Structures are given as C-alpha cells and as structure tokens.
Short mmCIF file of C-alpha atoms and ligand atoms in Angstrom, two decimals:
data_model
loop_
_atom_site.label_atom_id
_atom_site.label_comp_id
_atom_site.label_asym_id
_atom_site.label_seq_id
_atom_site.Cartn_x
_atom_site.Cartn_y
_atom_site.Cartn_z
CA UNK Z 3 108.32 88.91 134.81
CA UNK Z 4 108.55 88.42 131.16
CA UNK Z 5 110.18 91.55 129.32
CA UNK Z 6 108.10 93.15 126.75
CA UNK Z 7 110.03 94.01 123.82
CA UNK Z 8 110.14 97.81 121.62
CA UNK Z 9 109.95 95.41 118.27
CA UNK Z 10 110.83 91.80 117.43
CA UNK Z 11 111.77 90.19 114.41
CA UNK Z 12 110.49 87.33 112.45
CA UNK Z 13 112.58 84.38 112.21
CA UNK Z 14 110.53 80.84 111.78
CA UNK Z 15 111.83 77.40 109.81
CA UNK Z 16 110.46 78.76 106.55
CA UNK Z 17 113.25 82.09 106.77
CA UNK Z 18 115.62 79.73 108.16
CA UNK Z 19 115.03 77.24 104.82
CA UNK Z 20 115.18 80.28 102.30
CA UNK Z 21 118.72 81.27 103.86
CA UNK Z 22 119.87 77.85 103.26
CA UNK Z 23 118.61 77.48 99.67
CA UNK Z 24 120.70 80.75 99.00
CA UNK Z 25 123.31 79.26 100.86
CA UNK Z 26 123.64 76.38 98.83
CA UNK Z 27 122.87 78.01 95.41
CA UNK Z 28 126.52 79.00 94.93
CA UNK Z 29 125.30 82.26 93.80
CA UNK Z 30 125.87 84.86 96.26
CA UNK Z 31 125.29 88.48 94.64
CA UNK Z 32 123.00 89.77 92.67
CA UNK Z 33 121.42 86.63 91.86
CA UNK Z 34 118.32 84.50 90.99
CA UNK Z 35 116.83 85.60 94.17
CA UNK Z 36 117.72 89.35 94.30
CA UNK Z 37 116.21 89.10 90.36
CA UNK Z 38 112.91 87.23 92.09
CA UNK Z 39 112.88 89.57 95.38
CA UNK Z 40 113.22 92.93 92.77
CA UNK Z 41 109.61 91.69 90.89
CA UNK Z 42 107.89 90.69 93.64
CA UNK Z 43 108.91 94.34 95.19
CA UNK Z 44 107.62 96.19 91.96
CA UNK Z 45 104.70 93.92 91.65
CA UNK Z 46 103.49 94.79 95.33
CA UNK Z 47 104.35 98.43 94.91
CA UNK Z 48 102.75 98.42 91.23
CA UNK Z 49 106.29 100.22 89.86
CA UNK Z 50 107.71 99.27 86.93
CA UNK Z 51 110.72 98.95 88.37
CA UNK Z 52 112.53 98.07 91.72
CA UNK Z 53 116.39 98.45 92.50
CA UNK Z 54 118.09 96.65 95.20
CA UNK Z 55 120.52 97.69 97.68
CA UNK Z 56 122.50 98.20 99.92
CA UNK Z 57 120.73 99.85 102.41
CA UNK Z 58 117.96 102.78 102.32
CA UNK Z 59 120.74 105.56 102.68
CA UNK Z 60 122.81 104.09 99.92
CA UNK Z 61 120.51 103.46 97.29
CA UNK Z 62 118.54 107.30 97.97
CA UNK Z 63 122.27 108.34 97.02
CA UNK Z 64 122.73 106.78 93.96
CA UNK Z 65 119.33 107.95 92.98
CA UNK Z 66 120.42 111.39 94.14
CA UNK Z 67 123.35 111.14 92.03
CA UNK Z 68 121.52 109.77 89.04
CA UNK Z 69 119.12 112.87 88.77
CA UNK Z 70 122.43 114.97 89.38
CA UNK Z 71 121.57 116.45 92.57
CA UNK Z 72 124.11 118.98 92.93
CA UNK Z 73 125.69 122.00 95.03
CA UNK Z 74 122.85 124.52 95.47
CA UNK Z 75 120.04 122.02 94.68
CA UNK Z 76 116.94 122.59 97.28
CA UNK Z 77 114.79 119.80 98.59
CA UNK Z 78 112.15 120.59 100.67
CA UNK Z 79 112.23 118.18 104.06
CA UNK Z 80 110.41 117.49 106.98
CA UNK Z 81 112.74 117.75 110.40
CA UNK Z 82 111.16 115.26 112.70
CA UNK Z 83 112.45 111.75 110.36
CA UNK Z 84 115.05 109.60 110.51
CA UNK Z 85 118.21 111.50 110.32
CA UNK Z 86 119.05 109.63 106.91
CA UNK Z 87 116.24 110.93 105.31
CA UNK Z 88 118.60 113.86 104.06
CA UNK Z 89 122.28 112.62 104.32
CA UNK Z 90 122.37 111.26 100.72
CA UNK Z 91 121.26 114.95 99.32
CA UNK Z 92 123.75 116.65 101.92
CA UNK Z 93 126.69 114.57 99.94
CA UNK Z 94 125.47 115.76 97.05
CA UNK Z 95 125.95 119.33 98.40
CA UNK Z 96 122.49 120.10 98.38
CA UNK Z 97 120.60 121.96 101.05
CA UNK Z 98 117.38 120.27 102.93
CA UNK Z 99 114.58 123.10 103.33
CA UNK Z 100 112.93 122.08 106.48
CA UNK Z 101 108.92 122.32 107.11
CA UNK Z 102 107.40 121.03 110.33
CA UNK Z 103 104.71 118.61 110.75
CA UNK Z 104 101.10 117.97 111.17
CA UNK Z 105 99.01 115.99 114.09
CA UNK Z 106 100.12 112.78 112.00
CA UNK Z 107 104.00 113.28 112.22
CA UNK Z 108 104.11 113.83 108.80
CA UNK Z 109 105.35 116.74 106.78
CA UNK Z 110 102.65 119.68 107.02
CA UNK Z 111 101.49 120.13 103.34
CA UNK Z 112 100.39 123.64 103.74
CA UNK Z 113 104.15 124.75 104.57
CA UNK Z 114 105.51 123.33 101.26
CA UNK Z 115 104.93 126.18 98.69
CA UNK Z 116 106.10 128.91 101.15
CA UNK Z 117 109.44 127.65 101.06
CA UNK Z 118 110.30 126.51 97.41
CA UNK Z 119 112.27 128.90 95.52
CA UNK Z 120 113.62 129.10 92.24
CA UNK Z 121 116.51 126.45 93.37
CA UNK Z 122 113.91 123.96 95.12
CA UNK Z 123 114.01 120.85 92.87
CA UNK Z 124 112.37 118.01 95.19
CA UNK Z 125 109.94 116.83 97.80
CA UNK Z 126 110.76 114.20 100.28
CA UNK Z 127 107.60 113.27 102.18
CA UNK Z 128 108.05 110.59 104.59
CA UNK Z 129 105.40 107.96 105.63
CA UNK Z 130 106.81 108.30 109.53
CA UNK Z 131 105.91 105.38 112.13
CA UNK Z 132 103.97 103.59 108.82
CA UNK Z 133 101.13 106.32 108.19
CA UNK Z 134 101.53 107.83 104.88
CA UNK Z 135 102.15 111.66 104.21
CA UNK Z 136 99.09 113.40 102.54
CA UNK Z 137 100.39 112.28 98.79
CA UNK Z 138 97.85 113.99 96.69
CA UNK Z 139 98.44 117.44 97.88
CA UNK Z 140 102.13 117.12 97.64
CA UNK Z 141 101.85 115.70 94.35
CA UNK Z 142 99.71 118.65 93.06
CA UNK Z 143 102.26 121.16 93.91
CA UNK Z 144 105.17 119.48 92.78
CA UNK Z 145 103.30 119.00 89.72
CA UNK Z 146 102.49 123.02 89.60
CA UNK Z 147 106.64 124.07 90.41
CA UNK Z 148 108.11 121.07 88.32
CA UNK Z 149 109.35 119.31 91.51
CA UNK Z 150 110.16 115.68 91.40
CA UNK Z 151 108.61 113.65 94.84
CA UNK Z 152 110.83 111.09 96.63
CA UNK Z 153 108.83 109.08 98.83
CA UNK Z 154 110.63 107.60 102.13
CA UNK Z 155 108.82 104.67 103.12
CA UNK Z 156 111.35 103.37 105.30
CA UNK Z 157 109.07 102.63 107.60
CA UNK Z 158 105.74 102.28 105.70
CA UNK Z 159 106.33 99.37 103.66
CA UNK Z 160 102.45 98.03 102.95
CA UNK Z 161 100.68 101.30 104.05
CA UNK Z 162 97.87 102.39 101.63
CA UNK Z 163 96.84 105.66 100.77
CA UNK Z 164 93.93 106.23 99.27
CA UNK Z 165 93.71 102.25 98.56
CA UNK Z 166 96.73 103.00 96.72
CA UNK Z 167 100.22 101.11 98.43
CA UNK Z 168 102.94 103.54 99.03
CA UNK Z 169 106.33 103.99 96.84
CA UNK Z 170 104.96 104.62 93.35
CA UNK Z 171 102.61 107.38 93.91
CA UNK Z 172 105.21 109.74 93.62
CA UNK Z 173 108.41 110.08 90.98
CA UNK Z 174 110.14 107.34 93.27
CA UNK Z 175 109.93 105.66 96.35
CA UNK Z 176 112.83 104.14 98.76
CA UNK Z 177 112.41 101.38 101.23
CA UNK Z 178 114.54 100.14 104.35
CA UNK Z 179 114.92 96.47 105.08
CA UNK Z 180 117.20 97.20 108.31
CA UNK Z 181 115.70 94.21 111.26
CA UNK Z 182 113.35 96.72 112.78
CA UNK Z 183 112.02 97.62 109.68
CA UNK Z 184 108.08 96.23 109.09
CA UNK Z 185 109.98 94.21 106.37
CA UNK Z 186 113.37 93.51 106.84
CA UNK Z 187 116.12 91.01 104.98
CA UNK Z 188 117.67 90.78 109.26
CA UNK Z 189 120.15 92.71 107.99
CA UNK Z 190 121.08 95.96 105.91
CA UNK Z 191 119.52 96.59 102.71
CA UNK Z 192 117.55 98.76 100.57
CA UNK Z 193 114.95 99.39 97.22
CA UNK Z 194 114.63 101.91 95.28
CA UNK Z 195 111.17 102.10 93.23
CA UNK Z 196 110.32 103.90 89.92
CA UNK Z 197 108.49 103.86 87.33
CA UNK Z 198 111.18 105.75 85.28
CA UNK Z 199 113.09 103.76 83.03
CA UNK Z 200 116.18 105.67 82.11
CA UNK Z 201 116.88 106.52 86.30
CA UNK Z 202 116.22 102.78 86.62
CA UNK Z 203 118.52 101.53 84.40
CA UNK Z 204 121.30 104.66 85.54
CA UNK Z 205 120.97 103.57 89.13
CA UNK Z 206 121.41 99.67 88.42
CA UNK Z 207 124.81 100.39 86.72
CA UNK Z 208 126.15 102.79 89.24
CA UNK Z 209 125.19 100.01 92.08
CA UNK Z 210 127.86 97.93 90.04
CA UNK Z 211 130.75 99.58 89.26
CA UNK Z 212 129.01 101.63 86.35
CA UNK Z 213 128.55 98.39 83.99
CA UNK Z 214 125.93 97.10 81.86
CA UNK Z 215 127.74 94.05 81.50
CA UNK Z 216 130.79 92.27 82.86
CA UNK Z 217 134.03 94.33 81.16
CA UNK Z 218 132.72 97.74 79.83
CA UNK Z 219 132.38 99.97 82.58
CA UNK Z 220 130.37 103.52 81.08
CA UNK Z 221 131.39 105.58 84.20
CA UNK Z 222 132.67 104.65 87.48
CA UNK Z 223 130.32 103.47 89.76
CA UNK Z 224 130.06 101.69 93.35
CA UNK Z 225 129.82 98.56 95.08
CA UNK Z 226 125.96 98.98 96.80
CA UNK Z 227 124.66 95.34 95.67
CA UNK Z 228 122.41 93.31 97.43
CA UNK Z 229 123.07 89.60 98.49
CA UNK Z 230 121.43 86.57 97.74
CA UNK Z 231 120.80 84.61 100.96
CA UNK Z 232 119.08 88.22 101.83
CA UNK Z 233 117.45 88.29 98.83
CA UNK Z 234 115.88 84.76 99.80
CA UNK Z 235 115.02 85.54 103.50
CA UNK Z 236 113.06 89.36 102.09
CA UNK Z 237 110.90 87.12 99.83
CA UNK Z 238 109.61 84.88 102.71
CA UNK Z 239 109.22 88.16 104.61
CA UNK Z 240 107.01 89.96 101.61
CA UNK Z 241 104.53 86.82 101.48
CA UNK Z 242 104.18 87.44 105.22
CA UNK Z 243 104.34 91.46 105.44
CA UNK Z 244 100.08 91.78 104.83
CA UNK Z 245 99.37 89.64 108.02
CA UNK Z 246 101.83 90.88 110.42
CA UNK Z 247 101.11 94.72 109.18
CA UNK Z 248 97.09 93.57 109.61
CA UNK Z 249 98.48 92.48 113.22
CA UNK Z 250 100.03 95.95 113.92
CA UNK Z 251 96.63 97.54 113.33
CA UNK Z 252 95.18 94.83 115.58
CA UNK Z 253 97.66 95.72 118.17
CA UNK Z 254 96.96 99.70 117.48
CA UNK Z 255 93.23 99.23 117.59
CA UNK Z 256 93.50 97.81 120.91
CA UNK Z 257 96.07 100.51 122.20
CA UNK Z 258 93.32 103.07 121.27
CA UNK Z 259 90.44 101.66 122.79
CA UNK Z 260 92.53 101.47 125.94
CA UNK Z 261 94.69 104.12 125.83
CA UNK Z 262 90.97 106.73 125.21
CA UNK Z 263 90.63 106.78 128.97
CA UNK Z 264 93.84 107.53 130.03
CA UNK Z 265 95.96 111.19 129.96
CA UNK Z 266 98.10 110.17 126.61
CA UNK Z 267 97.50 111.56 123.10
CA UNK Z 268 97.19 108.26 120.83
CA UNK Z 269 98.21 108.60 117.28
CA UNK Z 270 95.87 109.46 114.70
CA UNK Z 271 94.48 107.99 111.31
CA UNK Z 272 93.79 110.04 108.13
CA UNK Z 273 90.40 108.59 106.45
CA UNK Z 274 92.53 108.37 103.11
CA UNK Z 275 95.64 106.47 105.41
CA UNK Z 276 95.89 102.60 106.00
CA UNK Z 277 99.26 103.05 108.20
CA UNK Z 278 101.20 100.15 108.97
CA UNK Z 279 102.14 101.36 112.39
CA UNK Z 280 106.07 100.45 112.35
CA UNK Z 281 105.61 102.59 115.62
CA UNK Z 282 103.11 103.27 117.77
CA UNK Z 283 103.77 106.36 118.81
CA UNK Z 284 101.76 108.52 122.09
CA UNK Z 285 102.46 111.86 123.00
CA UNK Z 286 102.14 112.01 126.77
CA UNK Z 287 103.14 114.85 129.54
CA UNK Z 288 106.12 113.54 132.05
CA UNK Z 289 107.58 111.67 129.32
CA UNK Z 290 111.21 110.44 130.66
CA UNK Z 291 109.21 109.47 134.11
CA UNK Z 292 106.70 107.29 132.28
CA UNK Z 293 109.78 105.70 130.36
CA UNK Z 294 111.57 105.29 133.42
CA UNK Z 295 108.74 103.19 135.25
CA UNK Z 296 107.57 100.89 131.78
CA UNK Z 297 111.79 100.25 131.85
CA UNK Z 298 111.44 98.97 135.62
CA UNK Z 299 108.43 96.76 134.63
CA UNK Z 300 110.20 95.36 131.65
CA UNK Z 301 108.53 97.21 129.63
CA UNK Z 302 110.88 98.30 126.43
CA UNK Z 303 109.88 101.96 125.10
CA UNK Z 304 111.75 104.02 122.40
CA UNK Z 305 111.84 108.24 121.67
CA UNK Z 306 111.77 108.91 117.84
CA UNK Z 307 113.83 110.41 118.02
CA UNK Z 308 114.44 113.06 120.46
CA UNK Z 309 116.38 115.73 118.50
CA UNK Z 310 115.47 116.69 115.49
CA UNK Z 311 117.18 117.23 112.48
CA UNK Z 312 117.18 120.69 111.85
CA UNK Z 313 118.87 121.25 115.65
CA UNK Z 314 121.70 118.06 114.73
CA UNK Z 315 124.94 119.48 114.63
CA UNK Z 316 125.65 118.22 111.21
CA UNK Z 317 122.97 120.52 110.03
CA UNK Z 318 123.60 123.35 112.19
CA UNK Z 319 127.48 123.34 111.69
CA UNK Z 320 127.08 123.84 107.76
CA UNK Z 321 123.89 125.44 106.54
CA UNK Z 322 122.71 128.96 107.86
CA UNK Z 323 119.00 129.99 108.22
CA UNK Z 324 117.85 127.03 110.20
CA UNK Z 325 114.29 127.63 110.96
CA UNK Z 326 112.23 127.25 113.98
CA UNK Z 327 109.57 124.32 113.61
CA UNK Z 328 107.32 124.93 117.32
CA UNK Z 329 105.61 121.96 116.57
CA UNK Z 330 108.61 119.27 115.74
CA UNK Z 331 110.26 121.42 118.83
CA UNK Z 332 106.99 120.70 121.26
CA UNK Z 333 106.51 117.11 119.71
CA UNK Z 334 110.23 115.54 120.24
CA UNK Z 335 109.66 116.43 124.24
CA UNK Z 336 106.49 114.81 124.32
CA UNK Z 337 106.47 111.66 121.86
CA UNK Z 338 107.11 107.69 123.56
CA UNK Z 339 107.20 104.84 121.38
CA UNK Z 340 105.15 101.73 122.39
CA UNK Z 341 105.91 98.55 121.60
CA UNK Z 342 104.59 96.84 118.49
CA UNK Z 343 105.47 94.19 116.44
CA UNK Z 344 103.51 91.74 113.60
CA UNK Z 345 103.58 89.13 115.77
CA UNK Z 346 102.53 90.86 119.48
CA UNK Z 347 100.46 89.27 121.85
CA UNK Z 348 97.59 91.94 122.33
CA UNK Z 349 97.72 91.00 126.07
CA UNK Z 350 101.17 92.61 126.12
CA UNK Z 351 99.35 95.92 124.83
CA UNK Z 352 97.24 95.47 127.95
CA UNK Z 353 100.16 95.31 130.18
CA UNK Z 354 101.64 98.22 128.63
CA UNK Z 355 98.03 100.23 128.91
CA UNK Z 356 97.56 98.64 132.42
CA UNK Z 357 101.34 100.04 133.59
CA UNK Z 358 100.54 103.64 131.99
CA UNK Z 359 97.46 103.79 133.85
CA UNK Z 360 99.01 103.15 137.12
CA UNK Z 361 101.93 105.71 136.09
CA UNK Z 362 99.20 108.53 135.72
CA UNK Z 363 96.90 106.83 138.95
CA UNK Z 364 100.32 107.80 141.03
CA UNK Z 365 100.96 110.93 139.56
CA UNK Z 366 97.96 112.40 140.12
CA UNK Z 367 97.73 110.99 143.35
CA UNK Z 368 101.24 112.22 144.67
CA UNK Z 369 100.71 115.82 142.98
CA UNK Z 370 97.72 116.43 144.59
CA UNK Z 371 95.96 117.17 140.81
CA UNK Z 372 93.33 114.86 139.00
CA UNK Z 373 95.35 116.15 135.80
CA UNK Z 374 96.66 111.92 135.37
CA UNK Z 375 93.54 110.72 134.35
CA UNK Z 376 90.41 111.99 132.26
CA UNK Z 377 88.13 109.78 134.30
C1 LIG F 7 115.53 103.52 108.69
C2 LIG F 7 115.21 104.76 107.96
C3 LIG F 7 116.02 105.25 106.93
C4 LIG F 7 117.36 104.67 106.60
O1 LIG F 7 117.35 103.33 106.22
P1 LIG F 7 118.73 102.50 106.12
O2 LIG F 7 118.32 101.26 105.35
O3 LIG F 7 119.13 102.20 107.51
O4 LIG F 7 119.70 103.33 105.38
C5 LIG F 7 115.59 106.36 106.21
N1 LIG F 7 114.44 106.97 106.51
C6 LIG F 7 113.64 106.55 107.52
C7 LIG F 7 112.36 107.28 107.79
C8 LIG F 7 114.00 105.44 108.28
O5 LIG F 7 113.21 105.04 109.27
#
C-alpha cells in the first residue's frame, strides 16, 4: 500500500540545475541570486521592498528590533499560530495580547479593539493554513489607534485577498521558506516585505553586521543572511508557486465535495479570501481515533498544533493575565490536518475521504448511534 504523505516537496531537474549554477558561481552569500530572488519577491508581493533571511523567526526579529520594540510594548496576537509567531517580540521584552479566532482560524477581528490599551503598538494577523486574516478591518483599526500591522504569511505565500496578494497590505509582511512551506528554498530561510524605506534599509544592515558597506559598521548587527544556492533553488520555486497553489485548491475543492457527506467540519472560504491551503485543515469529533486508523492505512495526518500558545509554558511561566480563548481551547481538540501538497494526486484525496468515511461507517455502527454519518 503506497503511503500517502502530510506534504511533499518539490524537487525536479530544473531545482536541481539552479543549485548547481549557484554552486558554481563562486558566490555564496548574499549574492546575484539573493539580489534576483529579493525583486522577484517584491515584484510578486507588489512591496517596494523585500529583505532576505535567515529564517521567518529571525528576520520578524530584526524587524522587531528595527521599530524598537521594547520592554512593555503590546502587540495584539492570535493564540492558535505557529508558536514563532510571537518569540521575536517576547525577546524584545514585549508582551503578546492574545484574541481568539473566528470559523476561519484566523484572528477574530471583533476582539481586537477590546484589548488595545494605551501600550498596544502592533497587530500581527496571521494568514493560518494559507487563508488570509480579514485585512481590511484590521487595517481600519490600526489605522484609528496608530497601530502598525505585521502580516505573518508564513504559510500564505500567494493567497489573495480581496484580489490583492498578501504581505504588503499591511505596514509589513514576513514569509517562511522552511521545506513544508507552500514556497520553500528546502531549507531555512526567510523575507521580510515593506514598503517602508528607512525600516528597509535598517533591517538590511543589521542582517550584516550593522554595515552599509564592507569596513564601517554604524551599530552592531548580526549574521541572519541568506545563501545563494538557496537563493537560486526559491526562484525556480516562485515561477512554479501559482500552479502548485492552483493545485492545492484543486485538491481542496475535491476534499469538499467529498468530505459534504460525511460527519467532519471542512474548512471554510471568505468571499474576499483566495487561500492557498498550506493545510487542509477538518475539525472532526474522535479526533486521535480517526488519526490513529488514517496512520494504519498509511495515511500521514498532522494536529496544528495541539496546544496553543497562550497555555505554552513559555508564556505561562512569564506573563500574568493569560486569558481564556473557548474557541482556540474547543478548536485545538478537534482540528486534523489532511494531506495536501502542489503536486497531489486528487485520487489520494479520495483515499483519504474514502478511509474517513469508513472511520465514521464503524463508529456509528459499533456505538449503536447514526451520529458518524449525515446520510
Ligand atoms: C513556519 C511559521 C513561522 C516560522 O517560520 P520559520 O522560517 O521557521 O522561522 C512563523 N509563523 C507561522 C504561521 C509559521 O507557520
């Protein structure tokens, strides 16, 4: 029985190629590529500018730094993300201020204003499993308290809202290119986008030791560059990133048609969202079972991610007031990632949909209850 993988990544003779022309360039760093891979990033994003780095977590840091995040700073956070999403402001000793989320996973606008105070100074929405956060509205009130919007599109690289791609909509945007990623560089590495052109050019010299040029170093900076045989394999990856996130969908679409019949909440679509699906994420009851018998029939599921942020012991340990969020608490027990990937055969999604529907057939039958299936 052929295993059905969570995600998969790209590799095909034209990545391989692009690896060795960097290879061969003798230029490693920071080079001719990187230069190429930063335009084609602000180009696609329509910023004016786009920083490489390291990784996601590293370059929202140097931001962070560069807008002088400090000790008492609040930025207003949803729980259920990626537990990165607020590490760079906690080294900056500033507090994340919670919300909870909507039916989309994403922050829940109309908890925003309730919790700024006079020492809020940012919004990070977060385009979660590739549908984007309801922009508009959380650009209108950080417009109204003088709030600046970072927008973590770590996993929403080519999602549109309102026609309009993610990452430049708000004050900046920051994108992950770890292998999972919808684009990825198959390794670490990171962008920052802005349109912003003193942060810009603050960022790029703390990513290098604090220099403009070779000898004069202005402050002390870091080493978070970005390489160029990564540089090279993230362009071939961005000319590709429209028809494998097209695929997702394709591979969504038929999840939903399937998936209508069958006990399992699918995930749901905005009109003003084009998400990208980097996860396809049901909520279903008897979650770990389900896992359990996809893993026997090779079937590869993920949770993302099972405890939330505002309950991690790194949170808990240093800030006080932690609020309750019912709905991130309800949704961590319930959610089971699918597997997707740009490349998917859509006759794996059957087998998936096909294994599910047994799963609920035999639950239903052993408990006695026709609560497995809606048919
Ligand atoms: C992956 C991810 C990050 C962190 O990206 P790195 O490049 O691994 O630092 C941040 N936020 C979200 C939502 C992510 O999925």
């Amino acid at each position: 029985m052929q295993k059905i993988p969570l995600s998969k990544c790209f590799v095909n003779h034209e990545v391989e190629e692009a690896a060795l022309r960097a290879l061969r360039s003798g230029q490693y760093i920071l080079g001719k590529e990187c230069q190429a891979f930063e335009t084609e990033l602000a180009a696609c994003t329509g910023a004016k500018h786009a920083i490489l780095g390291s990784s996601w977590t590293m370059s929202v840091y140097l931001l962070h730094l560069a807008q002088g995040l400090k000790p008492g700073d609040e930025v207003i956070v949803p729980s259920h993300t990626a537990f990165p999403t607020m590490e760079p402001l906690i080294h900056c000793g500033a507090k994340p201020v919670f919300i909870d989320i909507d039916d989309t996973f994403c922050l829940d606008v109309e908890q925003i204003e309730s919790r700024i105070t006079p020492r809020t100074v940012g919004i990070i929405p977060v385009h979660l499993y590739g549908h984007p956060a309801d922009l508009d509205r959380v650009l209108t009130i950080a417009a109204k308290h003088k709030l600046w919007v970072l927008e973590d599109c770590a996993q929403a690289q080519g999602a549109k809202y309102n026609g309009k791609t993610v990452g430049s909509m708000g004050h900046f945007g920051a994108f992950s290119f770890f292998p999972s990623k919808n684009l990825t560089v198959l390794g670490d590495g990171g962008c920052l986008v802005t349109n912003d052109d003193a942060l810009a050019e603050k960022v790029r010299m703390l990513r290098n030791h604090g220099r403009r040029d070779k000898y004069h170093h202005e402050f002390a900076g870091f080493n978070i560059r970005f390489n160029e045989i990564q540089g090279a394999i993230g362009r071939v990856m961005l000319k590709h990133l429209d028809r494998f996130n097209d695929h997702r969908r394709a591979v969504a679409a038929r999840y939903n048609e399937r998936l209508k019949d069958i006990a399992v909440t699918p995930p749901e679509e905005r009109p003003w969202a084009r998400a990208v699906y980097h996860m396809y994420v049901v909520r279903v009851q008897s979650r770990d079972e389900l896992q359990k018998f996809l893993k026997e029939r090779g079937i590869e599921t993920g949770i993302h991610y099972p405890v939330p942020n505002h309950q991690q012991p790194a949170v808990t340990n240093k800030f006080s007031d932690i609020p309750r969020l019912p709905k991130t608490e309800q949704v961590v027990k319930e959610i089971l990632s699918l597997p997707i990937h740009g490349e998917m055969p859509l006759s794996d999604a059957d087998r998936v949909c096909d294994a599910i529907e047994r799963f609920y057939a035999k639950e239903s039958a052993t408990s006695g209850e026709a609560g497995g299936s809606k048919r």
